[in-house]
Coordinates of C-alpha atoms in Angstrom, one line a residue:
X124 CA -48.5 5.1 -23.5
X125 CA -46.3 6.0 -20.5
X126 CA -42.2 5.9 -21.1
X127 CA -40.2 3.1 -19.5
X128 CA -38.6 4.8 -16.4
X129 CA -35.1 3.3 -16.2
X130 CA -34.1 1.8 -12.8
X131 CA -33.0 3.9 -10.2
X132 CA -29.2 3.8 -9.1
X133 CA -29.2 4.9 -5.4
X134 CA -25.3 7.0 -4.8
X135 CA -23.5 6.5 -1.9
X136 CA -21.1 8.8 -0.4
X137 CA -17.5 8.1 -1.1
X138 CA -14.5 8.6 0.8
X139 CA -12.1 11.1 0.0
X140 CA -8.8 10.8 -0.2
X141 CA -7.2 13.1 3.1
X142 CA -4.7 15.2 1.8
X143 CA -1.7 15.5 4.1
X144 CA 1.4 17.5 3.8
X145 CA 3.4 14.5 3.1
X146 CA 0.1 13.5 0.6
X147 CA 1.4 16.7 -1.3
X148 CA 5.2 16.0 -1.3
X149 CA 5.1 12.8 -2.0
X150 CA 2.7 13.1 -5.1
X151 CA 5.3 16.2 -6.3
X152 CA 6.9 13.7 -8.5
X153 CA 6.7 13.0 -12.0
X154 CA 5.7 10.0 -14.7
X155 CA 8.7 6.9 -13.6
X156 CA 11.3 6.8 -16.4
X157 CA 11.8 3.0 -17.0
X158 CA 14.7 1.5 -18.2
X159 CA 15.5 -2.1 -19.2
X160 CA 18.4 -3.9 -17.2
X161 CA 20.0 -6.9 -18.6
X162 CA 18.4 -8.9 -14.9
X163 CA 17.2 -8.4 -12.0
X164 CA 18.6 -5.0 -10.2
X165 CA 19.5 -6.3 -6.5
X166 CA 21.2 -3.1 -5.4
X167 CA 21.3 0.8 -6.4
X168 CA 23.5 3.3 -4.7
X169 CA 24.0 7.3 -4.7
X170 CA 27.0 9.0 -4.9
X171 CA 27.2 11.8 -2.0
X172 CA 29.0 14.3 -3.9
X173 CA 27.2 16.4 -6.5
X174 CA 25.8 15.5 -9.3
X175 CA 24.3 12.5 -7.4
X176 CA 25.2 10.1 -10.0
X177 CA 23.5 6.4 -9.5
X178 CA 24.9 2.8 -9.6
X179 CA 23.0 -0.1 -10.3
X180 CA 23.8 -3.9 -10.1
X181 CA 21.8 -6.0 -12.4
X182 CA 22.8 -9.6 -13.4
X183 CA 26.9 -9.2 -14.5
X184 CA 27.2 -5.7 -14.8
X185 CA 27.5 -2.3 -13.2
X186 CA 26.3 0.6 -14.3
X187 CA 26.4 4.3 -13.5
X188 CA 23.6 6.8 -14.5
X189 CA 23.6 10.3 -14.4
X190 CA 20.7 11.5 -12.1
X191 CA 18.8 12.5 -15.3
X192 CA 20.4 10.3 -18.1
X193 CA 18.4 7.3 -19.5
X194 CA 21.2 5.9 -20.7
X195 CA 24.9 4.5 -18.7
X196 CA 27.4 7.1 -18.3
X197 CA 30.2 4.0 -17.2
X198 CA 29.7 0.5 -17.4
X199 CA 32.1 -2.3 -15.3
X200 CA 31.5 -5.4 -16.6
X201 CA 34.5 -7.7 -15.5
X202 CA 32.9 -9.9 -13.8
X203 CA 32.7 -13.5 -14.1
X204 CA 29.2 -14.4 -12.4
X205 CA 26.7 -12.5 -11.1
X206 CA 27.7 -8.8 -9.2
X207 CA 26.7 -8.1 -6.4
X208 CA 26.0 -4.4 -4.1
X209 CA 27.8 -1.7 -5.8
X210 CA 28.7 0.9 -3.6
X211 CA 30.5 4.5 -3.6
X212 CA 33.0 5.6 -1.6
X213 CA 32.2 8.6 0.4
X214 CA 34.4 11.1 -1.8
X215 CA 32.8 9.2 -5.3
X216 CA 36.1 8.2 -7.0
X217 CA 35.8 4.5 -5.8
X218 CA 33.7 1.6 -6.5
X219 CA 33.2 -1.4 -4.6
X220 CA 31.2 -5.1 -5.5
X221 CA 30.7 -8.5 -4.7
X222 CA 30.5 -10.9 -7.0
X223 CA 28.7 -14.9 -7.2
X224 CA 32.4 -16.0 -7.9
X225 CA 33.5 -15.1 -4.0
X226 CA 35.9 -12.2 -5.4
X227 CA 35.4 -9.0 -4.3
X228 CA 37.0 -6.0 -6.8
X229 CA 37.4 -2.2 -6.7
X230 CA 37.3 0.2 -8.9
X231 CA 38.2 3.8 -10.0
X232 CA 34.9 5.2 -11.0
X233 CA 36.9 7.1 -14.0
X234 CA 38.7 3.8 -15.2
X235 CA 37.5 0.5 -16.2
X236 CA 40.2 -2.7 -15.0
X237 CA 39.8 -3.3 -11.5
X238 CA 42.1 -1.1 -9.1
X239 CA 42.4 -4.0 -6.7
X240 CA 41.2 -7.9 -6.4
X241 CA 40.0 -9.1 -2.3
X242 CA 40.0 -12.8 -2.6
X243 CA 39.7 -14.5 0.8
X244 CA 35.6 -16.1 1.0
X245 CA 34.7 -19.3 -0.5
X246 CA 31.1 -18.6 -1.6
X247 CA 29.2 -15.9 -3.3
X248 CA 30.0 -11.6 -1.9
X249 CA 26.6 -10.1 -1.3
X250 CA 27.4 -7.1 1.3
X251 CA 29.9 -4.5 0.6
X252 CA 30.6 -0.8 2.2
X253 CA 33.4 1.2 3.0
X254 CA 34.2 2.1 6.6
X255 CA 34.2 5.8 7.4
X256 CA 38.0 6.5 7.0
X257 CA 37.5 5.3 3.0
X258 CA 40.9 2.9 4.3
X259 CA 39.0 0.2 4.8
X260 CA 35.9 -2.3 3.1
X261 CA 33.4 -4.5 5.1
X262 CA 32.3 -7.7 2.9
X263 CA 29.8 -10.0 4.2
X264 CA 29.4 -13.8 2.3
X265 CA 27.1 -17.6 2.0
X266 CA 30.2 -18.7 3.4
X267 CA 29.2 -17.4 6.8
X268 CA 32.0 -14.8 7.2
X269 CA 32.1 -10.8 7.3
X270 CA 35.7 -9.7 6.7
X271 CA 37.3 -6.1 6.8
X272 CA 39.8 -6.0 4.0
X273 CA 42.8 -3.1 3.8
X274 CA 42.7 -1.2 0.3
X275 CA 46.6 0.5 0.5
X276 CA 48.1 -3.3 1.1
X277 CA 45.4 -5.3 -0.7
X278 CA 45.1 -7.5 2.8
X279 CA 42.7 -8.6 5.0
X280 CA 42.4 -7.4 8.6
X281 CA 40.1 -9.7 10.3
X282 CA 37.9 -12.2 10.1
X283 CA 34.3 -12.9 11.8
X284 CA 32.6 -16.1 11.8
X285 CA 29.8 -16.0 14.3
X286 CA 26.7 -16.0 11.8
X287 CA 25.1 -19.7 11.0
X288 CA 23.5 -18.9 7.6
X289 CA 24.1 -16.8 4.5
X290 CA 25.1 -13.4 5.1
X291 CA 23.1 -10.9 3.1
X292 CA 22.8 -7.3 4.4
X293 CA 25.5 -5.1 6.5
X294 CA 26.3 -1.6 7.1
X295 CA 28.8 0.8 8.0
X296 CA 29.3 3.0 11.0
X297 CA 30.2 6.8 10.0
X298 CA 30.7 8.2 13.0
X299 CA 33.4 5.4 14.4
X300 CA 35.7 3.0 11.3
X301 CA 35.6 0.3 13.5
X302 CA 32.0 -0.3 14.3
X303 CA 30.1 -2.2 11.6
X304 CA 26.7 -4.3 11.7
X305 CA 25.6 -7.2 9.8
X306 CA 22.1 -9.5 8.9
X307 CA 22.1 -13.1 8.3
X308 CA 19.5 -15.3 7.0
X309 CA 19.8 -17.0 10.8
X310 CA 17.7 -14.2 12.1
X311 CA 19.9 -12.6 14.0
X312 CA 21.8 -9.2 13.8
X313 CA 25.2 -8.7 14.8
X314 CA 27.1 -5.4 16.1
X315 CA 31.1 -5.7 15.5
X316 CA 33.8 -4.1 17.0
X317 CA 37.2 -4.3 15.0
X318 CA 39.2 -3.7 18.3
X319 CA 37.2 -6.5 19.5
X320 CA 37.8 -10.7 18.7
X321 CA 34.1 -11.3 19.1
X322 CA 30.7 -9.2 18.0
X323 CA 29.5 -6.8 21.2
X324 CA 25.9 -6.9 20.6
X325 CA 23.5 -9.1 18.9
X326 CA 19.6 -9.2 18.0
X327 CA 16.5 -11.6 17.0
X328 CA 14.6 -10.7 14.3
X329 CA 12.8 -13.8 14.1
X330 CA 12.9 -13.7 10.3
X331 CA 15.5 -13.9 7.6
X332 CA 17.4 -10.6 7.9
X333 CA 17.2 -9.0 4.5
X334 CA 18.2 -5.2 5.0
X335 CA 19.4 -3.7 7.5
X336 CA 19.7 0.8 8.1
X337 CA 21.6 3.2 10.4
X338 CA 20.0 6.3 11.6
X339 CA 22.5 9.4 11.0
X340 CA 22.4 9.5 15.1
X341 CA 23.2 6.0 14.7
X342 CA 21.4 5.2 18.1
X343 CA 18.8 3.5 15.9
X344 CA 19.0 0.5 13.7
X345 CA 16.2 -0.6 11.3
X346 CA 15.9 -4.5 10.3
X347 CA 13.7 -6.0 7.4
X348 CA 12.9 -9.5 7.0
X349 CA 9.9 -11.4 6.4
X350 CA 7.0 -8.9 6.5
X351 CA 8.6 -7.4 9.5
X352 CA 10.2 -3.8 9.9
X353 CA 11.9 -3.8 13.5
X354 CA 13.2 -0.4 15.0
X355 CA 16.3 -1.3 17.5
X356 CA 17.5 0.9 20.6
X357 CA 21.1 -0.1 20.5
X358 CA 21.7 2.7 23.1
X359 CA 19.6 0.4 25.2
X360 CA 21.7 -2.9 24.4
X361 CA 19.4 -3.6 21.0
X362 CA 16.4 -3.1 22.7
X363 CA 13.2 -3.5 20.2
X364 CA 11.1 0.1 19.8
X365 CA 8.6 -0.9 17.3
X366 CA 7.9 -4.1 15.2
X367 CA 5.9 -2.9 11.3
X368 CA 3.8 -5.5 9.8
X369 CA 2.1 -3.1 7.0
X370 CA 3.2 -5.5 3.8
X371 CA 2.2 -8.8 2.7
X372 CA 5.4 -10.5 1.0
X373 CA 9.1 -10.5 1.9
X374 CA 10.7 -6.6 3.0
X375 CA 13.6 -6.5 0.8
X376 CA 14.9 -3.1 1.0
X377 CA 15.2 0.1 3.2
X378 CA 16.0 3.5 3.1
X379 CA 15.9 7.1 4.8
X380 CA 14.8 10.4 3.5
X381 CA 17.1 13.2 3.7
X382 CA 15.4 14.7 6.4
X383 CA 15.8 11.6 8.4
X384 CA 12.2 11.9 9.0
X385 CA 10.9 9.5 6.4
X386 CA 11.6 5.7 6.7
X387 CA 10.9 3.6 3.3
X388 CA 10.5 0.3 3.1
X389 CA 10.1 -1.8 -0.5
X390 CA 9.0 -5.6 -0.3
X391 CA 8.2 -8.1 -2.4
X392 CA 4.2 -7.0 -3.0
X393 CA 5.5 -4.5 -5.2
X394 CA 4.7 -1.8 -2.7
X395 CA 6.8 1.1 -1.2
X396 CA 5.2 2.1 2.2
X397 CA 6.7 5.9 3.7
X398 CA 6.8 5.7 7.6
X399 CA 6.7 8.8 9.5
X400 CA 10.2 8.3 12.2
X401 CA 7.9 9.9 15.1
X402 CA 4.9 7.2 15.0
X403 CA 5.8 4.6 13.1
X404 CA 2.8 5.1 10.8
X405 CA 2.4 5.1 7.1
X406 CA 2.2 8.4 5.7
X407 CA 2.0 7.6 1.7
X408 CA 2.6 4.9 -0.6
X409 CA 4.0 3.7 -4.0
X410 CA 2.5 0.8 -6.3
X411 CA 4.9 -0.7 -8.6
X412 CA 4.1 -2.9 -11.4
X413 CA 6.4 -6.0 -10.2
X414 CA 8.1 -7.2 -6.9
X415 CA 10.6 -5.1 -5.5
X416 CA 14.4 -5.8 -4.8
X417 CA 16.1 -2.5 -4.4
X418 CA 15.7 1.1 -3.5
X419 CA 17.5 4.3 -3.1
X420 CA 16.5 7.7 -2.7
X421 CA 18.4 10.9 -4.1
X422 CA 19.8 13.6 -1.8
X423 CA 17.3 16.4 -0.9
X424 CA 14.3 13.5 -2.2
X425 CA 15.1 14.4 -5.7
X426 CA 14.8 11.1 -7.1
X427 CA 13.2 7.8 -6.3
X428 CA 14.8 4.9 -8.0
X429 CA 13.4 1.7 -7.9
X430 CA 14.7 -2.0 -9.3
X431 CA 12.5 -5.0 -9.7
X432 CA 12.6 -8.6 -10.1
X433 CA 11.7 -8.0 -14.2
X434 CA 14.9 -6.0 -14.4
X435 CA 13.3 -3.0 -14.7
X436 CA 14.6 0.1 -13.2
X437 CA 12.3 2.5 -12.5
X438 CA 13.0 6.5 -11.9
X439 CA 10.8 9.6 -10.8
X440 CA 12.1 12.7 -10.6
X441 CA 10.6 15.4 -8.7
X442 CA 8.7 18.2 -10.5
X443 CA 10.4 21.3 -10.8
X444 CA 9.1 24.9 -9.7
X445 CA 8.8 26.0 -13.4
X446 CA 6.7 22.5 -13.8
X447 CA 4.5 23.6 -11.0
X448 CA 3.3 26.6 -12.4
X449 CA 2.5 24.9 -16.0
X450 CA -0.1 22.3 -14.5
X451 CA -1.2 25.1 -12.6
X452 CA -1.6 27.3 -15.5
X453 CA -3.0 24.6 -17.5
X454 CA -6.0 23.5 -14.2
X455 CA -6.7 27.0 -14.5
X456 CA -7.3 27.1 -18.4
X457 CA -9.8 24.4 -18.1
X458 CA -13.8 25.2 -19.0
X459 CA -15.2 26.1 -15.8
X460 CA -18.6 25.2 -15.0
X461 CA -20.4 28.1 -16.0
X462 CA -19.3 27.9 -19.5
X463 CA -21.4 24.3 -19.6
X464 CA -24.7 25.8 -17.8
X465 CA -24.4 29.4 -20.3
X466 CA -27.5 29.7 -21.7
X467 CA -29.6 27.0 -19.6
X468 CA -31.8 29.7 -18.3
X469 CA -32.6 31.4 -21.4
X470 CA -36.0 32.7 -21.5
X471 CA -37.8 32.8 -25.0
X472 CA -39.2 35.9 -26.1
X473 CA -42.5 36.4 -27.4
X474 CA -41.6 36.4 -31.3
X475 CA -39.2 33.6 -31.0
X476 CA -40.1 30.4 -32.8
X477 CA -38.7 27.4 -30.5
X478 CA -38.0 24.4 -32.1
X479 CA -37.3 21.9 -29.5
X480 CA -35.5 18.5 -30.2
X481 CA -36.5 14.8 -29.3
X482 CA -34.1 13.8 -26.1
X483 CA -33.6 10.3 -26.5
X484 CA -32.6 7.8 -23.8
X485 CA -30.0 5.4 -23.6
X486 CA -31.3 2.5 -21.5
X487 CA -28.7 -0.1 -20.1
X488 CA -28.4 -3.6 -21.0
X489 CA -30.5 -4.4 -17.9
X490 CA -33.1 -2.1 -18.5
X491 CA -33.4 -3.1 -22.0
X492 CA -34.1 -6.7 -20.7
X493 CA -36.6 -5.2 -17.8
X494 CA -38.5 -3.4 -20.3
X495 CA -38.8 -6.9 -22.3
X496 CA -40.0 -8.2 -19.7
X497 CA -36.7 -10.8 -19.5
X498 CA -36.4 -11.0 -15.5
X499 CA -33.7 -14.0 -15.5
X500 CA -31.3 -12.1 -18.0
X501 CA -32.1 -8.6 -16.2
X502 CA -30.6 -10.1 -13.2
X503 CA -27.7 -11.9 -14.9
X504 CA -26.5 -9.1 -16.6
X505 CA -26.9 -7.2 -12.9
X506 CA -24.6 -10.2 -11.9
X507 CA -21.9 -9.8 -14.7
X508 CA -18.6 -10.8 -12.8
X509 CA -17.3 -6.9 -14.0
X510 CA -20.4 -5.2 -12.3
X511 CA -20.7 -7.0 -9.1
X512 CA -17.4 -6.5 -8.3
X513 CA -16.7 -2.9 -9.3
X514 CA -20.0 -1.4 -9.0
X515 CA -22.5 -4.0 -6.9
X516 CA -24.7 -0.9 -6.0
X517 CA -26.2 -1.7 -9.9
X518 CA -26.8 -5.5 -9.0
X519 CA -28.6 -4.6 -5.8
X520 CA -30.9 -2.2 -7.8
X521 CA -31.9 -4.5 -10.1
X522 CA -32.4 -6.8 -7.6
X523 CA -34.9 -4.6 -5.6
X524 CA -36.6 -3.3 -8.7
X525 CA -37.6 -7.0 -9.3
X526 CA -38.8 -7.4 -5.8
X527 CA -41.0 -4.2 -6.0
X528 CA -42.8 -5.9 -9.6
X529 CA -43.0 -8.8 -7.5
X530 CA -40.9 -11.2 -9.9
X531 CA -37.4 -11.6 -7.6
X532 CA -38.3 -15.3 -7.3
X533 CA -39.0 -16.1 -10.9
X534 CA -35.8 -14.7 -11.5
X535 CA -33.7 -16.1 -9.0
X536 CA -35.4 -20.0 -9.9
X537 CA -34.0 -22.4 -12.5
X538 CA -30.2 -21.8 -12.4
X539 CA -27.8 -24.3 -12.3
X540 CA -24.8 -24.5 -10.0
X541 CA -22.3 -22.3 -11.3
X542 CA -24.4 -19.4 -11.5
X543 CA -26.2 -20.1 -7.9
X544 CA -22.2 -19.9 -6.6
X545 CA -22.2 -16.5 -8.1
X546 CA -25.1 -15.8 -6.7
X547 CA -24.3 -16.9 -3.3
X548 CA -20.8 -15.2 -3.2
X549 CA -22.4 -12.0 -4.3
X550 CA -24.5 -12.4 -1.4
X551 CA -22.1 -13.1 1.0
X552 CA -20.3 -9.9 -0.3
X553 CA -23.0 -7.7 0.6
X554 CA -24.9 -9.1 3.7
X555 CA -27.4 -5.8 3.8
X556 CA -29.8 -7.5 0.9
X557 CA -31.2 -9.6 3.8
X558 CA -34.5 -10.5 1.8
X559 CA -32.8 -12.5 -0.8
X560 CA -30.5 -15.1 1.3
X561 CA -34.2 -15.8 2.6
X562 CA -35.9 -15.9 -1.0
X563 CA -32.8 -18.0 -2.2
X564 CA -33.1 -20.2 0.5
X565 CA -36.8 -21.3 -0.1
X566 CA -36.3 -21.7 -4.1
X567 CA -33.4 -24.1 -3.5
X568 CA -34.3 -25.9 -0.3
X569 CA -34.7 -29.1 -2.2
X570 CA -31.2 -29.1 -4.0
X571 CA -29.4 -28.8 -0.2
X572 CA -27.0 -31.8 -0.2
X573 CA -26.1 -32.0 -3.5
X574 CA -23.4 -29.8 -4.0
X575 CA -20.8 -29.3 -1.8
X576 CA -19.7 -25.9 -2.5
X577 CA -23.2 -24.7 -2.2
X578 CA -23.6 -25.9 1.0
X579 CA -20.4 -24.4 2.1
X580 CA -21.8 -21.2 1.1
X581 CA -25.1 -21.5 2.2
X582 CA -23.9 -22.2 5.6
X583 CA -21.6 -19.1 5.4
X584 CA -24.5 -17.1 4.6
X585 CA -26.4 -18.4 6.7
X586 CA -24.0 -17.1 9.8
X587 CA -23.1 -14.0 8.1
X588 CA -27.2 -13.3 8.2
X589 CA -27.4 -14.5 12.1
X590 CA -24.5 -11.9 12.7
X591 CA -26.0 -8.8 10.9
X592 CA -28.8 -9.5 12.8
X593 CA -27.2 -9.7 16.3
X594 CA -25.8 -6.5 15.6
X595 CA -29.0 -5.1 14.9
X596 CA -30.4 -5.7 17.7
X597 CA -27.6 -4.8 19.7
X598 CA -27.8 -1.5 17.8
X599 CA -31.6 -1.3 18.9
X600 CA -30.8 -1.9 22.5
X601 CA -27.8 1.0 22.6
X602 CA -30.4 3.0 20.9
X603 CA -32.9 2.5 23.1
X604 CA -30.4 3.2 26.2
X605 CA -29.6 6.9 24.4
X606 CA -33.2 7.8 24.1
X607 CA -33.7 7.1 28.0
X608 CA -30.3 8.9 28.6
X609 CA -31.7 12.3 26.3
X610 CA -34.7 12.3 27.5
X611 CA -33.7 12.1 31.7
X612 CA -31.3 14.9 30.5
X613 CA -33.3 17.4 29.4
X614 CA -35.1 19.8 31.6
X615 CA -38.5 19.1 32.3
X616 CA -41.2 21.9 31.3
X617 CA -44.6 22.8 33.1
X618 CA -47.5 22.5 30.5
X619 CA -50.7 24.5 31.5
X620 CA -53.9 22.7 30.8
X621 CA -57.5 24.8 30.3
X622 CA -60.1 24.1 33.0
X623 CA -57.3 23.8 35.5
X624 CA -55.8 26.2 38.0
X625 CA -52.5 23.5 38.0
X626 CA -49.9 22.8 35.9
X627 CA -50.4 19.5 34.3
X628 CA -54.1 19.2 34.5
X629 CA -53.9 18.6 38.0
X630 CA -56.7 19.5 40.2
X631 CA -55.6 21.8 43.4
X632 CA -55.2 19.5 47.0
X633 CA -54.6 16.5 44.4
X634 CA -51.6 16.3 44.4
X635 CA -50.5 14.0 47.2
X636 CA -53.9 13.1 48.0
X637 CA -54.9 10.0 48.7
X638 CA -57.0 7.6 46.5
X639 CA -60.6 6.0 47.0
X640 CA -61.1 3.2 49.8
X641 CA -62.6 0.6 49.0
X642 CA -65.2 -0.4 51.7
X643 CA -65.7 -4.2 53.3
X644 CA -68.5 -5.9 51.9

């Protein structure tokens, strides 16, 4: 009795990831260290000077890491509601944040009480930043207002009130103190001057502004909001360069490698996308296990710190040198492949005494049922919500295999109308099983009507079947249009025939002679 032969799996070709440079220095990073905030982290901040220590605003508190500490090296927690963008001075001794209760305090990073106390705006602080002379602080509010505040006389210098909605992203200039730029959740970006009553440039986003990013030439601004990265010219007036649409929730966060080279952008969809700054296309990207509201990026790339709605702050540190060489060492101390093959070929001699051992065979669950002869639950273990979706190169197998014994339509008759939908979506999925949309078709004719979301797929298969088959015979007609196109191309060669003094098999003074007459009757 011959063995069962299990069902053939055909293997398709699969893509390969293309490794790029930035493929390679972008994957050069370690397992994320997590740590647990006490809410959601809405804004993390480097220090410039060395070491590169972090801060990180979640829910009431601040709190400053060391670049490879897990736990806070300082902690500010006098605030009464909910804190808002930490930020370092340029030199790293001062702190600055907003706060829910419309107060805006700074600190000494080596001290805990509050150095100084900015009150002034009605409604929650969500923008701070120091100008580039570290004299002066930039604080942008839901009351509508972006203020520049004094920090030797504890005053405020001036007032701007040109924004319609809540203001919830700025930045400094660091090449000029008086030049500062701000995003409101009226769409619009604003370009200040402090010598000046009124702003000198403005710009439509056409989204809620969320983040907003200098270039170090500063003759480019970035903008995020919506699903929208814009790239401005403001050399040009705030000209738009490039509008990004690569993610599918809200862009909450930007930043810039140190290269300047780099642009990374962190939305909602819990995805980081890298830009390359000459195209504008993405180069790599990050999945993160929940939506994204901050992100900051050490100097030199060292670190990528991430915070999340979950108040989770997530850290990866790049791989050292020494690291490099371990998973090197340890790729190379792996079995190769001819440790598994050793012996394969072995030849016995004429003495030996071979004892050879049963192989058995391990059928799957559908093969089991094939070889019982149980066509209906062969095919709905093929359609097993798991295998149709992750490997559907199994289901359509199975499905041929049946067609070959001859018993597809057994198997695709008597099923009720859940399992037809499944059936049906499958189908829809893969469009190249065109015998079975036919087969199904003729089984169920009778049943048309009764179920609405079986007729709504029907009728999407049905077009989906009338398009493959357009393009197939489009296909057919290019094809044919190549063949005509080789064949006129390639040079024509004499063939000598026997019996003939001509090439061709054509008889001498034929050629170009003319035919019989016929005569008149």
């Amino acid at each position: 009795m011959a063995s069962f032969k299990s069902t053939k799996i055909p293997i398709y070709p699969k893509l390969g990831e293309k490794v790029t440079p930035d493929t390679l220095y972008w994957k050069n990073y370690k397992a994320p260290v997590q740590i647990k905030e006490f809410g959601a982290v809405t804004s993390i901040d480097f220090s410039s000077l060395a070491p590169h220590n972090y801060a990180v605003t979640a829910s009431t508190r601040i709190h400053i890491y060391g670049p490879f500490s897990t736990e806070p090296v300082k902690t500010f927690t006098r605030f009464k509601d909910t804190a808002y963008s930490g930020k370092f001075r340029s030199d790293g001794q001062l702190l600055v944040a907003g706060c829910e209760d419309s107060v805006v305090r700074l600190f000494d990073v080596s001290g805990k009480v509050a150095l100084r106390v900015f009150k002034g705006h009605t409604k929650g602080v969500h923008v701070t930043d120091f100008t580039s002379d570290c004299y002066h602080i930039l604080t942008g509010s839901d009351d509508y207002t972006c203020r520049l505040w004094d920090i030797p006389n504890s005053t405020e210098l001036t007032s701007y009130k040109e924004h319609t909605d809540y203001i919830r992203c700025g930045t400094t200039s660091k090449l000029n103190r008086d030049i500062f730029i701000t995003g409101s959740y009226d769409h619009t970006l604003r370009v200040f001057d402090a010598r000046v009553e009124k702003s000198v440039m403005t710009m439509d986003h056409s989204q809620p502004v969320e983040s907003v990013l200098l270039y170090p030439s500063e003759g480019l601004l970035v903008s995020a909001g919506g699903r929208y990265v814009k790239v401005w010219d403001l050399l040009k007036g705030g000209q738009p360069l490039v509008s990004l649409k690569n993610h599918h929730k809200t862009v909450t966060c930007l930043s810039l490698s140190s290269n300047g080279q780099r642009l990374l952008s962190a939305s909602l969809d819990r995805h980081v996308k890298i830009y390359n700054t000459t195209n504008y296309k993405v180069v790599h990207n990050f999945d993160y296990a929940a939506s994204i509201l901050s992100l900051a990026l050490a100097p030199d790339d060292e670190s990528i710190v991430v915070g999340m709605t979950n108040g989770v702050l997530s850290i990866k540190h790049r791989k050292s040198p020494e690291e490099k060489r371990e998973m090197v060492g340890k790729q190379r101390m792996q079995p190769v492949y001819r440790i598994f093959v050793k012996g394969r070929n072995y030849v016995p001699k004429k003495d030996d005494f071979l004892v050879s051992k049963p192989v058995k065979s391990h059928l799957a669950k559908y093969d089991k049922q094939l070889k019982k002869f149980n066509i209906s639950k062969a095919l709905d273990t093929a359609l097993e919500s798991w295998r149709r979706n992750r490997k559907p190169e199994i289901t359509v197998a199975v499905m041929k295999e049946l067609d070959r014994r001859g018993t597809l339509k057994n198997a695709l008759a008597g099923r009720d109308e859940q399992n037809l939908s499944q059936l049906l979506n499958f189908l829809i999925g893969c469009v190249c099983v065109i015998l079975l949309p036919s087969v199904s078709s003729d089984i169920y004719q009778a049943v048309v009507g009764q179920s609405s979301v079986v007729d709504r797929q029907l009728v999407r298969l049905q077009e989906l079947v009338e398009r493959e088959v357009d393009y197939q015979q489009d296909l057919l007609e290019v094809l044919g249009m190549l063949d005509t196109l080789f064949a006129t191309s390639l040079p024509r060669k004499e063939v000598p025939c026997p019996g003939s003094s001509r090439p061709n098999g054509l008889a001498e003074g034929s050629l170009g002679a003319p035919g019989p007459q016929l005569q008149a009757a």
